[in-house]
Amino acid sequence: MPLTLTQHPCGLLVEAVTDFSLPQILDCGQCFTFSPIPASDCMDGILETWKGFASNHPLTISQMENGTLLFHNTTPEVFSSFWEHYFDLDTDYTHIKQLLSQDAILHDAIHYAPGIRILRQDGWEALCCFIISQNNNIKRIRGIVETLCNTWGEPLPGGRSSFPGPEVLASLTEEDLQPLRSGFRAKYILDAARKTASGEVDLDHVASLPTEEAAAELCRIRGVGIKVAHCALLYGFHRIECLPVDVWMKRVMSTMYPQGLPEELLPYAGIAQQYLFHYSRSHPELFEA
């Protein structure tokens, strides 16, 4: 069903959106530049409002009771040229969920959070954020990313700051990054920035490589192992066949899929992983002896 766009005094109403939940998408560990804020009073029926940015585009977005989305202060042109793609609204998640739900475990995970979608984030932003994510929790990652942006990013409308590009960070030192309180990750952030800014690791080239070659290229960056590489590829390059394995997913795979995901699900392994990750993180009792 095609989306319906209607201009509203507060922004742009986008109707006929299915398989979509703001908290499930923005609070499931794939993105760290959005946070919930009190619901806007510009119209009735708002359930959730989140504020953040992506690729230097600021956004306040609300979800309505009837599934309609309100993109505050957004024109149809900006929505169609950026946000529709960013939120992956042109992908048929109903079909994907039907395929994945043939597996009993995934059926339960999808039923728990049916509104998850994989965002199409900027490659550099995803790479840097998942370097920061190592041995970290979502709240602290958000804090580090916010400090990074406020310190070295450019001001954006609405009071936020942009994500600093690699060329901005490449000339800094570990001492410069001390305000982040990122610990051992500081040297990894700098190595990523320097290798990316110099072209030693060309993210445009990475985007054109087969998945495992792309992962190997990212692993040339200090501190980037296969898990971080697969996170960057899944969330920053939309390689939905990538299956990042962190502590939670190790538990899932060893307990529920000791033989690996069923072969027919592998083309959507990254999407399956997101349902399973969110489900398992919310149900630790699944792993109690």
PDB file of C-alpha atoms in Angstrom:
ATOM      1  CA  MET A   1       0.000   0.000   0.000  1.00  0.00           C
ATOM      2  CA  PRO A   2       1.573   3.343  -1.012  1.00  0.00           C
ATOM      3  CA  LEU A   3       2.305   5.928   1.642  1.00  0.00           C
ATOM      4  CA  THR A   4       0.027   8.945   1.890  1.00  0.00           C
ATOM      5  CA  LEU A   5       1.662  12.320   2.559  1.00  0.00           C
ATOM      6  CA  THR A   6      -0.343  15.216   3.968  1.00  0.00           C
ATOM      7  CA  GLN A   7       1.052  18.605   4.914  1.00  0.00           C
ATOM      8  CA  HIS A   8       0.143  19.621   8.477  1.00  0.00           C
ATOM      9  CA  PRO A   9       0.818  22.855  10.434  1.00  0.00           C
ATOM     10  CA  CYS A  10       3.323  20.893  12.555  1.00  0.00           C
ATOM     11  CA  GLY A  11       5.032  19.187   9.621  1.00  0.00           C
ATOM     12  CA  LEU A  12       4.249  16.212   7.426  1.00  0.00           C
ATOM     13  CA  LEU A  13       1.770  13.420   8.162  1.00  0.00           C
ATOM     14  CA  VAL A  14       2.763  10.069   6.662  1.00  0.00           C
ATOM     15  CA  GLU A  15      -0.096   7.571   6.633  1.00  0.00           C
ATOM     16  CA  ALA A  16      -0.413   3.909   5.676  1.00  0.00           C
ATOM     17  CA  VAL A  17       2.872   3.019   7.447  1.00  0.00           C
ATOM     18  CA  THR A  18       2.932  -0.602   8.596  1.00  0.00           C
ATOM     19  CA  ASP A  19       5.421  -2.696  10.602  1.00  0.00           C
ATOM     20  CA  PHE A  20       6.752   0.397  12.351  1.00  0.00           C
ATOM     21  CA  SER A  21       7.338   1.314  16.008  1.00  0.00           C
ATOM     22  CA  LEU A  22       9.535   4.247  17.028  1.00  0.00           C
ATOM     23  CA  PRO A  23      10.724   2.773  20.361  1.00  0.00           C
ATOM     24  CA  GLN A  24      11.307  -0.657  18.829  1.00  0.00           C
ATOM     25  CA  ILE A  25      13.360   0.841  15.974  1.00  0.00           C
ATOM     26  CA  LEU A  26      15.255   3.553  17.853  1.00  0.00           C
ATOM     27  CA  ASP A  27      15.830   1.748  21.164  1.00  0.00           C
ATOM     28  CA  CYS A  28      16.876  -1.702  19.954  1.00  0.00           C
ATOM     29  CA  GLY A  29      20.621  -1.093  19.832  1.00  0.00           C
ATOM     30  CA  GLN A  30      21.067  -0.093  16.196  1.00  0.00           C
ATOM     31  CA  CYS A  31      21.062   3.708  16.503  1.00  0.00           C
ATOM     32  CA  PHE A  32      22.405   6.149  19.115  1.00  0.00           C
ATOM     33  CA  THR A  33      21.491   9.620  17.784  1.00  0.00           C
ATOM     34  CA  PHE A  34      17.791   9.665  18.779  1.00  0.00           C
ATOM     35  CA  SER A  35      16.212   9.966  22.210  1.00  0.00           C
ATOM     36  CA  PRO A  36      12.590  10.041  23.442  1.00  0.00           C
ATOM     37  CA  ILE A  37      11.160  13.403  24.445  1.00  0.00           C
ATOM     38  CA  PRO A  38       7.780  14.423  25.925  1.00  0.00           C
ATOM     39  CA  ALA A  39       4.982  14.053  23.398  1.00  0.00           C
ATOM     40  CA  SER A  40       4.193  17.159  21.374  1.00  0.00           C
ATOM     41  CA  ASP A  41       0.888  18.897  22.032  1.00  0.00           C
ATOM     42  CA  CYS A  42       0.532  20.118  18.451  1.00  0.00           C
ATOM     43  CA  MET A  43      -2.128  17.467  17.787  1.00  0.00           C
ATOM     44  CA  ASP A  44      -4.098  14.790  19.597  1.00  0.00           C
ATOM     45  CA  GLY A  45      -3.352  11.081  19.550  1.00  0.00           C
ATOM     46  CA  ILE A  46       0.445  11.166  19.778  1.00  0.00           C
ATOM     47  CA  LEU A  47       1.902   8.067  21.467  1.00  0.00           C
ATOM     48  CA  GLU A  48       5.659   8.595  21.166  1.00  0.00           C
ATOM     49  CA  THR A  49       7.933  11.458  20.150  1.00  0.00           C
ATOM     50  CA  TRP A  50      11.660  11.101  19.468  1.00  0.00           C
ATOM     51  CA  LYS A  51      14.251  13.715  18.582  1.00  0.00           C
ATOM     52  CA  GLY A  52      17.626  13.280  16.917  1.00  0.00           C
ATOM     53  CA  PHE A  53      19.430  13.455  13.633  1.00  0.00           C
ATOM     54  CA  ALA A  54      20.975  11.405  10.853  1.00  0.00           C
ATOM     55  CA  SER A  55      23.529  12.496   8.259  1.00  0.00           C
ATOM     56  CA  ASN A  56      23.208  16.142   9.360  1.00  0.00           C
ATOM     57  CA  HIS A  57      19.403  16.035   9.023  1.00  0.00           C
ATOM     58  CA  PRO A  58      17.706  16.968  12.324  1.00  0.00           C
ATOM     59  CA  LEU A  59      14.339  15.382  13.034  1.00  0.00           C
ATOM     60  CA  THR A  60      11.560  15.301  15.579  1.00  0.00           C
ATOM     61  CA  ILE A  61       9.178  12.451  14.792  1.00  0.00           C
ATOM     62  CA  SER A  62       5.940  11.340  16.468  1.00  0.00           C
ATOM     63  CA  GLN A  63       3.882   8.186  16.156  1.00  0.00           C
ATOM     64  CA  MET A  64       0.108   8.433  16.320  1.00  0.00           C
ATOM     65  CA  GLU A  65      -2.477   6.038  17.705  1.00  0.00           C
ATOM     66  CA  ASN A  66      -3.596   5.024  14.223  1.00  0.00           C
ATOM     67  CA  GLY A  67      -0.102   4.255  12.949  1.00  0.00           C
ATOM     68  CA  THR A  68       0.340   7.601  11.228  1.00  0.00           C
ATOM     69  CA  LEU A  69       3.749   9.262  11.591  1.00  0.00           C
ATOM     70  CA  LEU A  70       4.270  12.996  12.053  1.00  0.00           C
ATOM     71  CA  PHE A  71       7.589  14.294  10.739  1.00  0.00           C
ATOM     72  CA  HIS A  72       7.792  17.679  12.478  1.00  0.00           C
ATOM     73  CA  ASN A  73       8.925  20.645  10.371  1.00  0.00           C
ATOM     74  CA  THR A  74       9.516  18.379   7.377  1.00  0.00           C
ATOM     75  CA  THR A  75       8.543  18.930   3.753  1.00  0.00           C
ATOM     76  CA  PRO A  76       7.460  16.197   1.326  1.00  0.00           C
ATOM     77  CA  GLU A  77      10.668  16.803  -0.612  1.00  0.00           C
ATOM     78  CA  VAL A  78      12.929  16.203   2.406  1.00  0.00           C
ATOM     79  CA  PHE A  79      10.911  13.162   3.432  1.00  0.00           C
ATOM     80  CA  SER A  80      11.069  11.613  -0.044  1.00  0.00           C
ATOM     81  CA  SER A  81      14.743  12.410  -0.594  1.00  0.00           C
ATOM     82  CA  PHE A  82      16.032  11.303   2.826  1.00  0.00           C
ATOM     83  CA  TRP A  83      13.753  10.065   5.604  1.00  0.00           C
ATOM     84  CA  GLU A  84      11.755   7.551   3.579  1.00  0.00           C
ATOM     85  CA  HIS A  85      15.005   5.785   2.701  1.00  0.00           C
ATOM     86  CA  TYR A  86      16.537   6.206   6.177  1.00  0.00           C
ATOM     87  CA  PHE A  87      13.595   4.461   7.868  1.00  0.00           C
ATOM     88  CA  ASP A  88      13.579   1.817   5.126  1.00  0.00           C
ATOM     89  CA  LEU A  89       9.939   2.542   4.353  1.00  0.00           C
ATOM     90  CA  ASP A  90      10.285   1.235   0.816  1.00  0.00           C
ATOM     91  CA  THR A  91      11.007  -2.316   2.049  1.00  0.00           C
ATOM     92  CA  ASP A  92       8.178  -4.829   2.485  1.00  0.00           C
ATOM     93  CA  TYR A  93       8.677  -5.975   6.078  1.00  0.00           C
ATOM     94  CA  THR A  94       5.358  -7.817   6.052  1.00  0.00           C
ATOM     95  CA  HIS A  95       6.814 -10.236   3.500  1.00  0.00           C
ATOM     96  CA  ILE A  96      10.111 -10.555   5.393  1.00  0.00           C
ATOM     97  CA  LYS A  97       8.328 -11.248   8.680  1.00  0.00           C
ATOM     98  CA  GLN A  98       6.143 -13.892   7.055  1.00  0.00           C
ATOM     99  CA  LEU A  99       9.276 -15.662   5.814  1.00  0.00           C
ATOM    100  CA  LEU A 100      11.153 -15.401   9.116  1.00  0.00           C
ATOM    101  CA  SER A 101       8.090 -16.392  11.164  1.00  0.00           C
ATOM    102  CA  GLN A 102       8.169 -19.864   9.652  1.00  0.00           C
ATOM    103  CA  ASP A 103      10.821 -20.467  12.317  1.00  0.00           C
ATOM    104  CA  ALA A 104       9.113 -20.952  15.706  1.00  0.00           C
ATOM    105  CA  ILE A 105      11.684 -18.999  17.718  1.00  0.00           C
ATOM    106  CA  LEU A 106      11.659 -16.069  15.339  1.00  0.00           C
ATOM    107  CA  HIS A 107       7.879 -16.181  15.299  1.00  0.00           C
ATOM    108  CA  ASP A 108       7.876 -15.362  19.020  1.00  0.00           C
ATOM    109  CA  ALA A 109      10.586 -12.700  18.670  1.00  0.00           C
ATOM    110  CA  ILE A 110       8.758 -10.977  15.817  1.00  0.00           C
ATOM    111  CA  HIS A 111       5.455 -11.122  17.676  1.00  0.00           C
ATOM    112  CA  TYR A 112       7.135  -9.397  20.636  1.00  0.00           C
ATOM    113  CA  ALA A 113       8.477  -6.474  18.561  1.00  0.00           C
ATOM    114  CA  PRO A 114       6.783  -6.443  15.145  1.00  0.00           C
ATOM    115  CA  GLY A 115       7.650  -2.799  14.495  1.00  0.00           C
ATOM    116  CA  ILE A 116      11.420  -3.187  14.116  1.00  0.00           C
ATOM    117  CA  ARG A 117      13.038  -2.011  10.897  1.00  0.00           C
ATOM    118  CA  ILE A 118      16.730  -1.798  10.002  1.00  0.00           C
ATOM    119  CA  LEU A 119      17.697   1.845   9.548  1.00  0.00           C
ATOM    120  CA  ARG A 120      19.806   2.898   6.580  1.00  0.00           C
ATOM    121  CA  GLN A 121      22.454   4.887   8.448  1.00  0.00           C
ATOM    122  CA  ASP A 122      25.549   6.654   7.173  1.00  0.00           C
ATOM    123  CA  GLY A 123      28.535   4.294   6.904  1.00  0.00           C
ATOM    124  CA  TRP A 124      30.984   6.468   8.837  1.00  0.00           C
ATOM    125  CA  GLU A 125      28.488   7.227  11.594  1.00  0.00           C
ATOM    126  CA  ALA A 126      27.634   3.544  12.019  1.00  0.00           C
ATOM    127  CA  LEU A 127      31.302   2.516  12.024  1.00  0.00           C
ATOM    128  CA  CYS A 128      32.242   5.098  14.651  1.00  0.00           C
ATOM    129  CA  CYS A 129      29.208   4.365  16.839  1.00  0.00           C
ATOM    130  CA  PHE A 130      29.862   0.625  16.893  1.00  0.00           C
ATOM    131  CA  ILE A 131      33.518   1.167  17.719  1.00  0.00           C
ATOM    132  CA  ILE A 132      32.203   3.143  20.706  1.00  0.00           C
ATOM    133  CA  SER A 133      29.685   0.364  21.485  1.00  0.00           C
ATOM    134  CA  GLN A 134      32.334  -2.212  22.407  1.00  0.00           C
ATOM    135  CA  ASN A 135      31.818  -3.481  25.983  1.00  0.00           C
ATOM    136  CA  ASN A 136      29.328  -0.693  26.532  1.00  0.00           C
ATOM    137  CA  ASN A 137      25.619  -0.191  27.204  1.00  0.00           C
ATOM    138  CA  ILE A 138      23.107   1.756  25.128  1.00  0.00           C
ATOM    139  CA  LYS A 139      22.669   4.631  27.593  1.00  0.00           C
ATOM    140  CA  ARG A 140      26.416   5.216  27.855  1.00  0.00           C
ATOM    141  CA  ILE A 141      26.939   4.893  24.100  1.00  0.00           C
ATOM    142  CA  ARG A 142      24.311   7.586  23.556  1.00  0.00           C
ATOM    143  CA  GLY A 143      26.097   9.828  26.053  1.00  0.00           C
ATOM    144  CA  ILE A 144      29.492   9.403  24.378  1.00  0.00           C
ATOM    145  CA  VAL A 145      28.017  10.007  20.918  1.00  0.00           C
ATOM    146  CA  GLU A 146      26.202  13.119  22.155  1.00  0.00           C
ATOM    147  CA  THR A 147      29.404  14.531  23.643  1.00  0.00           C
ATOM    148  CA  LEU A 148      31.313  13.696  20.442  1.00  0.00           C
ATOM    149  CA  CYS A 149      28.755  15.573  18.354  1.00  0.00           C
ATOM    150  CA  ASN A 150      28.379  18.547  20.710  1.00  0.00           C
ATOM    151  CA  THR A 151      32.164  18.985  20.919  1.00  0.00           C
ATOM    152  CA  TRP A 152      33.243  18.539  17.300  1.00  0.00           C
ATOM    153  CA  GLY A 153      30.057  18.581  15.221  1.00  0.00           C
ATOM    154  CA  GLU A 154      28.377  21.539  13.539  1.00  0.00           C
ATOM    155  CA  PRO A 155      25.241  23.128  15.037  1.00  0.00           C
ATOM    156  CA  LEU A 156      21.972  21.886  13.551  1.00  0.00           C
ATOM    157  CA  PRO A 157      18.536  23.502  13.700  1.00  0.00           C
ATOM    158  CA  GLY A 158      16.690  22.553  16.866  1.00  0.00           C
ATOM    159  CA  GLY A 159      19.697  22.609  19.182  1.00  0.00           C
ATOM    160  CA  ARG A 160      21.466  19.394  18.135  1.00  0.00           C
ATOM    161  CA  SER A 161      24.920  19.061  16.565  1.00  0.00           C
ATOM    162  CA  SER A 162      25.968  17.005  13.575  1.00  0.00           C
ATOM    163  CA  PHE A 163      28.117  13.892  13.661  1.00  0.00           C
ATOM    164  CA  PRO A 164      31.744  14.982  13.063  1.00  0.00           C
ATOM    165  CA  GLY A 165      33.258  13.550   9.914  1.00  0.00           C
ATOM    166  CA  PRO A 166      36.500  11.550   9.937  1.00  0.00           C
ATOM    167  CA  GLU A 167      38.452  14.498   8.600  1.00  0.00           C
ATOM    168  CA  VAL A 168      37.460  16.510  11.697  1.00  0.00           C
ATOM    169  CA  LEU A 169      38.566  13.807  14.140  1.00  0.00           C
ATOM    170  CA  ALA A 170      41.695  12.683  12.268  1.00  0.00           C
ATOM    171  CA  SER A 171      43.885  15.498  13.588  1.00  0.00           C
ATOM    172  CA  LEU A 172      42.905  15.003  17.228  1.00  0.00           C
ATOM    173  CA  THR A 173      44.827  13.142  19.936  1.00  0.00           C
ATOM    174  CA  GLU A 174      43.721  10.743  22.643  1.00  0.00           C
ATOM    175  CA  GLU A 175      44.073  13.627  25.094  1.00  0.00           C
ATOM    176  CA  ASP A 176      41.680  15.686  22.970  1.00  0.00           C
ATOM    177  CA  LEU A 177      39.111  12.897  23.279  1.00  0.00           C
ATOM    178  CA  GLN A 178      39.265  12.732  27.070  1.00  0.00           C
ATOM    179  CA  PRO A 179      35.935  14.628  27.458  1.00  0.00           C
ATOM    180  CA  LEU A 180      34.248  11.624  25.840  1.00  0.00           C
ATOM    181  CA  ARG A 181      35.329   9.332  28.679  1.00  0.00           C
ATOM    182  CA  SER A 182      35.483   6.583  26.052  1.00  0.00           C
ATOM    183  CA  GLY A 183      38.494   4.835  27.585  1.00  0.00           C
ATOM    184  CA  PHE A 184      40.361   2.356  25.378  1.00  0.00           C
ATOM    185  CA  ARG A 185      37.986   3.160  22.503  1.00  0.00           C
ATOM    186  CA  ALA A 186      39.592   6.594  21.949  1.00  0.00           C
ATOM    187  CA  LYS A 187      42.559   5.159  20.073  1.00  0.00           C
ATOM    188  CA  TYR A 188      40.215   3.103  17.910  1.00  0.00           C
ATOM    189  CA  ILE A 189      38.074   6.147  17.060  1.00  0.00           C
ATOM    190  CA  LEU A 190      41.190   8.036  16.010  1.00  0.00           C
ATOM    191  CA  ASP A 191      42.570   5.180  13.926  1.00  0.00           C
ATOM    192  CA  ALA A 192      39.227   4.840  12.157  1.00  0.00           C
ATOM    193  CA  ALA A 193      39.097   8.582  11.493  1.00  0.00           C
ATOM    194  CA  ARG A 194      42.679   8.742  10.186  1.00  0.00           C
ATOM    195  CA  LYS A 195      42.427   5.705   7.927  1.00  0.00           C
ATOM    196  CA  THR A 196      39.046   6.810   6.591  1.00  0.00           C
ATOM    197  CA  ALA A 197      40.037  10.454   6.074  1.00  0.00           C
ATOM    198  CA  SER A 198      43.242   9.461   4.269  1.00  0.00           C
ATOM    199  CA  GLY A 199      41.455   6.970   2.013  1.00  0.00           C
ATOM    200  CA  GLU A 200      43.464   4.062   3.374  1.00  0.00           C
ATOM    201  CA  VAL A 201      40.071   2.565   4.184  1.00  0.00           C
ATOM    202  CA  ASP A 202      37.710   3.906   1.516  1.00  0.00           C
ATOM    203  CA  LEU A 203      34.118   3.559   2.691  1.00  0.00           C
ATOM    204  CA  ASP A 204      32.770   4.133  -0.818  1.00  0.00           C
ATOM    205  CA  HIS A 205      34.907   1.216  -1.959  1.00  0.00           C
ATOM    206  CA  VAL A 206      33.762  -0.858   1.017  1.00  0.00           C
ATOM    207  CA  ALA A 207      30.173  -0.292  -0.112  1.00  0.00           C
ATOM    208  CA  SER A 208      30.971  -1.897  -3.476  1.00  0.00           C
ATOM    209  CA  LEU A 209      32.744  -5.006  -2.130  1.00  0.00           C
ATOM    210  CA  PRO A 210      31.255  -8.448  -1.475  1.00  0.00           C
ATOM    211  CA  THR A 211      30.270  -8.701   2.168  1.00  0.00           C
ATOM    212  CA  GLU A 212      33.186 -10.691   3.560  1.00  0.00           C
ATOM    213  CA  GLU A 213      35.721  -8.615   1.613  1.00  0.00           C
ATOM    214  CA  ALA A 214      34.028  -5.483   2.932  1.00  0.00           C
ATOM    215  CA  ALA A 215      34.278  -6.849   6.499  1.00  0.00           C
ATOM    216  CA  ALA A 216      37.965  -7.657   6.005  1.00  0.00           C
ATOM    217  CA  GLU A 217      38.584  -4.117   4.786  1.00  0.00           C
ATOM    218  CA  LEU A 218      36.939  -2.613   7.870  1.00  0.00           C
ATOM    219  CA  CYS A 219      38.949  -4.967  10.080  1.00  0.00           C
ATOM    220  CA  ARG A 220      42.089  -3.144   8.934  1.00  0.00           C
ATOM    221  CA  ILE A 221      41.068  -0.455  11.420  1.00  0.00           C
ATOM    222  CA  ARG A 222      42.537  -0.890  14.873  1.00  0.00           C
ATOM    223  CA  GLY A 223      39.988  -2.295  17.298  1.00  0.00           C
ATOM    224  CA  VAL A 224      37.535  -3.380  14.598  1.00  0.00           C
ATOM    225  CA  GLY A 225      36.870  -7.095  14.738  1.00  0.00           C
ATOM    226  CA  ILE A 226      34.334  -9.116  12.836  1.00  0.00           C
ATOM    227  CA  LYS A 227      31.448  -8.197  15.181  1.00  0.00           C
ATOM    228  CA  VAL A 228      31.973  -4.430  14.828  1.00  0.00           C
ATOM    229  CA  ALA A 229      32.588  -4.818  11.089  1.00  0.00           C
ATOM    230  CA  HIS A 230      29.326  -6.720  10.650  1.00  0.00           C
ATOM    231  CA  CYS A 231      27.460  -4.110  12.734  1.00  0.00           C
ATOM    232  CA  ALA A 232      28.849  -1.318  10.555  1.00  0.00           C
ATOM    233  CA  LEU A 233      27.916  -3.223   7.397  1.00  0.00           C
ATOM    234  CA  LEU A 234      24.408  -4.087   8.582  1.00  0.00           C
ATOM    235  CA  TYR A 235      23.449  -0.672   9.929  1.00  0.00           C
ATOM    236  CA  GLY A 236      25.647   1.604   7.776  1.00  0.00           C
ATOM    237  CA  PHE A 237      25.671  -0.225   4.442  1.00  0.00           C
ATOM    238  CA  HIS A 238      22.367  -2.155   4.716  1.00  0.00           C
ATOM    239  CA  ARG A 239      24.034  -5.546   4.287  1.00  0.00           C
ATOM    240  CA  ILE A 240      21.040  -7.364   5.734  1.00  0.00           C
ATOM    241  CA  GLU A 241      22.776 -10.727   5.316  1.00  0.00           C
ATOM    242  CA  CYS A 242      25.281  -9.766   8.067  1.00  0.00           C
ATOM    243  CA  LEU A 243      24.715 -11.360  11.463  1.00  0.00           C
ATOM    244  CA  PRO A 244      26.641  -9.495  14.191  1.00  0.00           C
ATOM    245  CA  VAL A 245      27.243 -11.713  17.218  1.00  0.00           C
ATOM    246  CA  ASP A 246      27.594  -9.987  20.589  1.00  0.00           C
ATOM    247  CA  VAL A 247      27.113 -11.431  24.083  1.00  0.00           C
ATOM    248  CA  TRP A 248      23.340 -11.685  23.691  1.00  0.00           C
ATOM    249  CA  MET A 249      23.514 -13.222  20.244  1.00  0.00           C
ATOM    250  CA  LYS A 250      26.129 -15.730  21.411  1.00  0.00           C
ATOM    251  CA  ARG A 251      23.582 -16.892  23.981  1.00  0.00           C
ATOM    252  CA  VAL A 252      20.851 -17.011  21.342  1.00  0.00           C
ATOM    253  CA  MET A 253      22.936 -18.960  18.852  1.00  0.00           C
ATOM    254  CA  SER A 254      24.343 -21.447  21.357  1.00  0.00           C
ATOM    255  CA  THR A 255      20.995 -22.035  23.093  1.00  0.00           C
ATOM    256  CA  MET A 256      18.482 -21.775  20.261  1.00  0.00           C
ATOM    257  CA  TYR A 257      20.433 -22.237  17.037  1.00  0.00           C
ATOM    258  CA  PRO A 258      23.427 -24.492  17.776  1.00  0.00           C
ATOM    259  CA  GLN A 259      23.472 -25.495  14.095  1.00  0.00           C
ATOM    260  CA  GLY A 260      23.127 -21.879  12.926  1.00  0.00           C
ATOM    261  CA  LEU A 261      20.161 -20.104  11.390  1.00  0.00           C
ATOM    262  CA  PRO A 262      18.158 -22.158   8.876  1.00  0.00           C
ATOM    263  CA  GLU A 263      19.706 -21.720   5.441  1.00  0.00           C
ATOM    264  CA  GLU A 264      16.577 -20.232   3.889  1.00  0.00           C
ATOM    265  CA  LEU A 265      16.715 -17.343   6.391  1.00  0.00           C
ATOM    266  CA  LEU A 266      20.343 -16.386   5.758  1.00  0.00           C
ATOM    267  CA  PRO A 267      19.589 -13.664   3.155  1.00  0.00           C
ATOM    268  CA  TYR A 268      17.768 -11.834   5.982  1.00  0.00           C
ATOM    269  CA  ALA A 269      20.110 -12.857   8.810  1.00  0.00           C
ATOM    270  CA  GLY A 270      20.684  -9.273   9.931  1.00  0.00           C
ATOM    271  CA  ILE A 271      16.984  -8.546  10.242  1.00  0.00           C
ATOM    272  CA  ALA A 272      16.444 -11.862  12.042  1.00  0.00           C
ATOM    273  CA  GLN A 273      19.291 -10.940  14.386  1.00  0.00           C
ATOM    274  CA  GLN A 274      17.632  -7.651  15.296  1.00  0.00           C
ATOM    275  CA  TYR A 275      14.388  -9.352  16.316  1.00  0.00           C
ATOM    276  CA  LEU A 276      16.306 -12.010  18.261  1.00  0.00           C
ATOM    277  CA  PHE A 277      18.637  -9.510  19.942  1.00  0.00           C
ATOM    278  CA  HIS A 278      15.794  -7.291  21.131  1.00  0.00           C
ATOM    279  CA  TYR A 279      13.708 -10.274  22.267  1.00  0.00           C
ATOM    280  CA  SER A 280      16.526 -11.960  24.178  1.00  0.00           C
ATOM    281  CA  ARG A 281      17.682  -8.722  25.825  1.00  0.00           C
ATOM    282  CA  SER A 282      14.119  -8.200  27.056  1.00  0.00           C
ATOM    283  CA  HIS A 283      13.726 -11.841  28.199  1.00  0.00           C
ATOM    284  CA  PRO A 284      16.935 -12.892  30.014  1.00  0.00           C
ATOM    285  CA  GLU A 285      14.962 -15.698  31.646  1.00  0.00           C
ATOM    286  CA  LEU A 286      15.231 -17.566  28.338  1.00  0.00           C
ATOM    287  CA  PHE A 287      18.802 -18.395  29.282  1.00  0.00           C
ATOM    288  CA  GLU A 288      18.324 -19.365  32.908  1.00  0.00           C
ATOM    289  CA  ALA A 289      19.309 -22.937  33.652  1.00  0.00           C
TER     290      ALA A 289
END
